[in-house]
Short mmCIF file of C-alpha atoms in Angstrom, two decimals:
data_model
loop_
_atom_site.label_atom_id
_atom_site.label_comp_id
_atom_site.label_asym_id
_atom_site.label_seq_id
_atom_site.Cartn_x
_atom_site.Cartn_y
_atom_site.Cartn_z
CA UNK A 786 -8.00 -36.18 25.29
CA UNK A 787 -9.82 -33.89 27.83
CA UNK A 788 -12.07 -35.85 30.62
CA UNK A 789 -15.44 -34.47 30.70
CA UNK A 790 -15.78 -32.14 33.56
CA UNK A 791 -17.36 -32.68 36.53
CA UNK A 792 -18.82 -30.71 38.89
CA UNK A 793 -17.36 -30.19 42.09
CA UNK A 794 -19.07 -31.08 45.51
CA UNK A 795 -21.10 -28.16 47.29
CA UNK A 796 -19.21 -29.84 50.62
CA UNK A 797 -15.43 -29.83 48.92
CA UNK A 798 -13.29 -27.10 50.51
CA UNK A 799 -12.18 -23.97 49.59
CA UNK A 800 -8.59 -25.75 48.15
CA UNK A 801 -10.13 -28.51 46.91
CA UNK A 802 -12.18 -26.35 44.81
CA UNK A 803 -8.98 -24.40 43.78
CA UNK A 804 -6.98 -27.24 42.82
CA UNK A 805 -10.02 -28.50 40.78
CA UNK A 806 -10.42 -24.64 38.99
CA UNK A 807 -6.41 -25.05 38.03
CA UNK A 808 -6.88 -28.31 36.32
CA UNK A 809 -9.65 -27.42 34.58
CA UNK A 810 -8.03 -23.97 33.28
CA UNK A 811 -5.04 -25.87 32.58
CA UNK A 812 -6.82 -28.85 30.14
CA UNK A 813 -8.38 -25.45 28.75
CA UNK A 814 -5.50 -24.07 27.87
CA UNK A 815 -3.67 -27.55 26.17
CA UNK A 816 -6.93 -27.62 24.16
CA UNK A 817 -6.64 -24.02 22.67
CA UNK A 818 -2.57 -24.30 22.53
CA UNK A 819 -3.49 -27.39 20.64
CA UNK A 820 -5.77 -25.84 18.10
CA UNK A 821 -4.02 -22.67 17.58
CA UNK A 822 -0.93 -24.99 16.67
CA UNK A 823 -2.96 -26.28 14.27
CA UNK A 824 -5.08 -23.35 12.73
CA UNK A 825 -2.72 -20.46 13.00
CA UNK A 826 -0.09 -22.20 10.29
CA UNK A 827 -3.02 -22.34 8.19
CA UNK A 828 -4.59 -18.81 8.56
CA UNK A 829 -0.42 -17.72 8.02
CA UNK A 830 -0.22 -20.16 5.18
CA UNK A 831 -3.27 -18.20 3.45
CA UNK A 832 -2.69 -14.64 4.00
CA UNK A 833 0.49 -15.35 2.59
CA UNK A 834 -0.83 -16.88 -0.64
CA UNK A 835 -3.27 -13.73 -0.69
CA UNK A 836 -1.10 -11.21 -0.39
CA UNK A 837 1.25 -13.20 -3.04
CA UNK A 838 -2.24 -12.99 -5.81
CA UNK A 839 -2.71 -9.39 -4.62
CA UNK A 840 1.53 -8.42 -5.46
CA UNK A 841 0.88 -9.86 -8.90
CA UNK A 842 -2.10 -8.67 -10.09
CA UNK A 843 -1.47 -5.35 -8.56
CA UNK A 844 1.69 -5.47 -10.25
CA UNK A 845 0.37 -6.65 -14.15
CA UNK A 846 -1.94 -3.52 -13.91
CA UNK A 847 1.00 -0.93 -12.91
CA UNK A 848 2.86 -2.70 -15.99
CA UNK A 849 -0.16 -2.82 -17.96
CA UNK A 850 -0.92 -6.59 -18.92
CA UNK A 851 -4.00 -6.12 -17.13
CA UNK A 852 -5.61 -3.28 -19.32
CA UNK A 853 -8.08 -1.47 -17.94
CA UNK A 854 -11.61 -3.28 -18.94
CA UNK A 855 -10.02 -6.58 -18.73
CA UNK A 856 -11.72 -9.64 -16.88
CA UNK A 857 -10.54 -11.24 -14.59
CA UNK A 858 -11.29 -14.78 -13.96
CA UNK A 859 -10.45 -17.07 -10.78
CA UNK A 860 -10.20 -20.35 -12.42
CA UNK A 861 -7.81 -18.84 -14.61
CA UNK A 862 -5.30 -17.35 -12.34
CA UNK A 863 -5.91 -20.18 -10.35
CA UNK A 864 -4.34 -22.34 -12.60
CA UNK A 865 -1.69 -19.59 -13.67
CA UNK A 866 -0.40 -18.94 -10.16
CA UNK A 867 -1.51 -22.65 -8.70
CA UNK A 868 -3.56 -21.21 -5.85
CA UNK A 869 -7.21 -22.15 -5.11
CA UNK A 870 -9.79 -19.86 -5.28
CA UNK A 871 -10.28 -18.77 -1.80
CA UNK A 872 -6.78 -16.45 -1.80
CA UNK A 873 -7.75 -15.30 -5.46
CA UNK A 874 -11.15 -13.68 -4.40
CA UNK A 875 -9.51 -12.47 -1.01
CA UNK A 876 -6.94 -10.42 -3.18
CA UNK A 877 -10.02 -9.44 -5.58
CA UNK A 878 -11.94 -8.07 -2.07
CA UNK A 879 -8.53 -6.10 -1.57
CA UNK A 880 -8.23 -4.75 -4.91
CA UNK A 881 -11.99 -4.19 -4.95
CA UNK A 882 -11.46 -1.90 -1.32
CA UNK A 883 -8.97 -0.03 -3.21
CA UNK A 884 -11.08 0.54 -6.30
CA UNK A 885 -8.86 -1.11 -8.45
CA UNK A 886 -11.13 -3.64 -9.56
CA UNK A 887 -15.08 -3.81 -10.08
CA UNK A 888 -17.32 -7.55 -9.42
CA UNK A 889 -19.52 -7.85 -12.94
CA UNK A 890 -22.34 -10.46 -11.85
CA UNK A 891 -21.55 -14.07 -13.58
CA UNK A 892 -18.21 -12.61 -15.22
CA UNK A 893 -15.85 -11.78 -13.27
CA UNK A 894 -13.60 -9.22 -11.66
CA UNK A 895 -13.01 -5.85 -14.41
CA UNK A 896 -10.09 -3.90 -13.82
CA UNK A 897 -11.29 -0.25 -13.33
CA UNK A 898 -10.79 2.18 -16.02
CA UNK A 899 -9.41 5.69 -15.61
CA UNK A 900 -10.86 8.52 -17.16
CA UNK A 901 -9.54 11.80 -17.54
CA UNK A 902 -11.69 13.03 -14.64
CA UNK A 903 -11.02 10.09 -12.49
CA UNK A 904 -7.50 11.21 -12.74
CA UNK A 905 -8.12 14.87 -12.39
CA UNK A 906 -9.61 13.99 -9.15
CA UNK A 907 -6.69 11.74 -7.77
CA UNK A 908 -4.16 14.70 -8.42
CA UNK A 909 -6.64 17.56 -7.27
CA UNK A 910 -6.75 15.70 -3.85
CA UNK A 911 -2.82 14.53 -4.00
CA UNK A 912 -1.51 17.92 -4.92
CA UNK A 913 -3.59 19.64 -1.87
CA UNK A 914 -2.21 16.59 1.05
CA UNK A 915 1.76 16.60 -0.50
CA UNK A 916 1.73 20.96 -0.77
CA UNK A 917 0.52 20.82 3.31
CA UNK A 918 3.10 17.78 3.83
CA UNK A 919 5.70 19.67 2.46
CA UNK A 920 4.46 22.80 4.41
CA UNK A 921 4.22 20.79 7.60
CA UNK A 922 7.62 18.95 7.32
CA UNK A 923 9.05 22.39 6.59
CA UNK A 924 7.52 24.04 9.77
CA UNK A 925 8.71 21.28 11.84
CA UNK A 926 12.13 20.80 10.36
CA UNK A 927 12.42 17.06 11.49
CA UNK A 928 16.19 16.81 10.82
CA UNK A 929 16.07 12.92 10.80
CA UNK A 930 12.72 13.19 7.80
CA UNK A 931 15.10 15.80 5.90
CA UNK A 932 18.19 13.53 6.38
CA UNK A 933 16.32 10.19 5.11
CA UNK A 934 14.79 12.44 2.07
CA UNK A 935 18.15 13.27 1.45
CA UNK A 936 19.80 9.84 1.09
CA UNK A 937 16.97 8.75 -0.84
CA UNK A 938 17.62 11.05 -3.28
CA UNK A 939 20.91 10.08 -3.57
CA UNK A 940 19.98 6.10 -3.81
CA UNK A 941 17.33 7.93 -6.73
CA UNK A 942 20.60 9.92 -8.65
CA UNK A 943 22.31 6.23 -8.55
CA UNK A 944 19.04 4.66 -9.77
CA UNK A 945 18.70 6.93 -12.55
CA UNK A 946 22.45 6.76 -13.67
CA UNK A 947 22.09 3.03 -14.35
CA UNK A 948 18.56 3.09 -15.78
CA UNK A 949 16.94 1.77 -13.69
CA UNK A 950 13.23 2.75 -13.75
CA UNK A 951 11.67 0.09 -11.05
CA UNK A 952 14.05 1.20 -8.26
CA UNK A 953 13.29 4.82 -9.01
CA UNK A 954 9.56 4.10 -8.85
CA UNK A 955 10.11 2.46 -4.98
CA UNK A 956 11.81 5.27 -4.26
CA UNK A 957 9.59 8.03 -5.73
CA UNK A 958 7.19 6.00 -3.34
CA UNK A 959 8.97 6.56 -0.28
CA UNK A 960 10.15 9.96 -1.05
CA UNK A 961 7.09 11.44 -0.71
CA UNK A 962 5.53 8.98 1.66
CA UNK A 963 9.12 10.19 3.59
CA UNK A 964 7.40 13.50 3.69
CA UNK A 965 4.27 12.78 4.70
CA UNK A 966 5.33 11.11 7.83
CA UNK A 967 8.23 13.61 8.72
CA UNK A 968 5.26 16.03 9.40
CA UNK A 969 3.82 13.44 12.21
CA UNK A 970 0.09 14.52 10.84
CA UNK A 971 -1.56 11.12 11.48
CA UNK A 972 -4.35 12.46 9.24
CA UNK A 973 -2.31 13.57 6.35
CA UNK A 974 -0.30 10.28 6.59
CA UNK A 975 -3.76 8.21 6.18
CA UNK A 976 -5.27 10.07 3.40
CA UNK A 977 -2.45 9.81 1.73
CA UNK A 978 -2.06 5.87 2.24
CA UNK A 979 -5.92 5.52 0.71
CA UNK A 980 -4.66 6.37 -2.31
CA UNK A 981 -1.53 4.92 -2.58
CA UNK A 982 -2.26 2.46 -4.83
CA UNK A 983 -3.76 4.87 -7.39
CA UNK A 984 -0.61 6.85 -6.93
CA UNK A 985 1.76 4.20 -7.56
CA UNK A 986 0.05 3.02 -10.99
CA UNK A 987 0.51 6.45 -12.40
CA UNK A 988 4.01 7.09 -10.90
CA UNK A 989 5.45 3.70 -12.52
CA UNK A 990 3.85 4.89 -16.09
CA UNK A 991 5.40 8.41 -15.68
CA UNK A 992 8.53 7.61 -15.11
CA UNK A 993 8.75 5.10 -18.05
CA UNK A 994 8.49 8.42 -20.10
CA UNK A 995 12.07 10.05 -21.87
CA UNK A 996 13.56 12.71 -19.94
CA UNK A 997 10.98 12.09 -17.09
CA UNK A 998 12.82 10.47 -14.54
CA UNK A 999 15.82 13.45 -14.77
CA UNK A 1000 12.99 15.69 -14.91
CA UNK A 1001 11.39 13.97 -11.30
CA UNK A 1002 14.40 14.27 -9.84
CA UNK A 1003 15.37 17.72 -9.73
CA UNK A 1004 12.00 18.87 -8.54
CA UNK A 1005 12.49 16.23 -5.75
CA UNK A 1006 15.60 18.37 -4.88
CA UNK A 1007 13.99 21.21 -4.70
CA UNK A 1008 11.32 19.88 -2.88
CA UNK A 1009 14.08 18.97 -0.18
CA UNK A 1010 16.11 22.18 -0.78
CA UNK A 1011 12.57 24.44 0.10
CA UNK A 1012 11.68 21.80 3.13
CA UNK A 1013 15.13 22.40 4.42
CA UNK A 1014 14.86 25.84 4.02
CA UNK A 1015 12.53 25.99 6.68
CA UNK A 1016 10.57 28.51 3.84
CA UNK A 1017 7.25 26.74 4.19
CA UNK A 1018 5.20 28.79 1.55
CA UNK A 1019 7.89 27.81 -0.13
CA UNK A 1020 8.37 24.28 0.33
CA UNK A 1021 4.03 23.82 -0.24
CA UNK A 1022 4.44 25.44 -3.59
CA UNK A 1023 6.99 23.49 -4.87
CA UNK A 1024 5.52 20.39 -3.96
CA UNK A 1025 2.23 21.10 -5.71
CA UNK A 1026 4.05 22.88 -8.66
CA UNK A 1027 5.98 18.81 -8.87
CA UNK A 1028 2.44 17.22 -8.71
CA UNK A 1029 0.92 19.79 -11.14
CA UNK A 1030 3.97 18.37 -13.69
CA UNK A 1031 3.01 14.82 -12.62
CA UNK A 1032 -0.01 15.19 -13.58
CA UNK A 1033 0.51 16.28 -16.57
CA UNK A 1034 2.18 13.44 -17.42
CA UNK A 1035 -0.49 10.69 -16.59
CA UNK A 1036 -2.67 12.36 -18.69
CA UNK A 1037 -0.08 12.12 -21.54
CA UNK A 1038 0.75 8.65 -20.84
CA UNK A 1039 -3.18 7.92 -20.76
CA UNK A 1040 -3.73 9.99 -23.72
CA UNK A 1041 -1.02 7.96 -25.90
CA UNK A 1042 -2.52 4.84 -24.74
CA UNK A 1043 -6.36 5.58 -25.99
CA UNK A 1044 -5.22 6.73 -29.41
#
């Protein structure tokens, strides 16, 4: 344990005093070396445990267990995932931030609902920052962007071949993420990560659609094809005429879900 300190004598000298100013910085720095060994495996422990909630309830509402409307309770998923409540309303503030979920006073946590408008708004907004992304990359021509694009689409052909709709939702994700951040526009890139958890919801239920995922596909290609191009009218139209479709599609998917 650290001795209390004293203070040192007005008539010590000059390397008196120093040795005295060591000791004391070193006993200062054992004490905070010993708490942080102490506290920092706990703060670790718990944003581990909250980001664990936060990956499975953001997950049930892509998949839809969590319907829009539900409640969510902490005592409940408490028990379910065997987690206290502190990490549970952590992931809620998260999910909250993202406008994912809404607090009802002596309820719960609702998961948000999306109406038609809420969703004409999230592709108005997405089809104008992934046209100037597209336009941007093109402009730039960022050979290693176009060359990662490219291999994801062939990881995306492979994907599709064997069915398999949750790998071609992560990389739907990073394809056009890919082109966001090809075109270096920090702004672009940030706008673009506020909404990426709307995004991903929507893109998960598309692609469970027939034909959709084929369909995705070759207007990713020619996405690519127009960004390589170096045509950049061309490459913006393309990319909104792909959200345009996209669109489209979450509207059907909502649509077949409210009737």
């Amino acid at each position: 344990m650290m001795q209390e300190s004293k203070a040192i004598p007005m008539n010590a000298s000059p390397s008196h005093r120093d040795e005295v100013e060591k000791l004391r910085k070193h006993e200062k720095m054992k004490t905070t070396t010993h708490l942080s060994g102490r506290i920092l495996p706990l703060v670790e422990e718990l944003n581990t445990k909250v980001d664990g909630v936060y990956e499975y309830i953001f997950d049930a509402i892509k998949r839809g267990d969590f319907h829009s409307e539900k409640i969510l309770s902490e005592r409940e998923l408490g028990n379910l995932l065997g987690v206290s409540r502190t990490p549970i309303r952590e992931a809620f503030r998260k999910l909250e931030k993202e406008g994912l979920v809404q607090y009802e006073p002596h309820r719960g946590v609702r998961v948000i609902s999306f109406s038609h408008e809420k969703i004409r708004q999230l592709y108005q907004v997405r089809e104008m920052l992934e046209g100037l992304g597209a336009r941007l990359l093109s402009q730039c021509q960022n050979q290693a962007a176009n060359q990662n694009l490219r291999l994801l689409l062939e990881q995306a052909e492979q994907a599709a071949d064997q069915g398999n709709i949750a790998m071609l939702s992560q990389i739907n994700q990073q394809f056009h993420m890919g082109i966001a951040l090809g075109s270096e526009n920090v702004y672009l890139i940030n706008s673009l990560q506020t909404l990426q958890s709307h995004i991903t919801i929507f893109m998960a239920k598309s692609l469970s659609q027939s034909g959709r995922p084929v369909e995705n596909l070759k207007e990713h290609w020619l996405i690519l094809n127009a960004i390589e191009s170096g045509d950049s009218e061309l490459a913006e139209v393309t990319a909104k005429f792909h959200i345009r479709n996209a669109y489209a599609n979450a509207i059907k998917q909502l649509d077949s879900h409210t009737q």
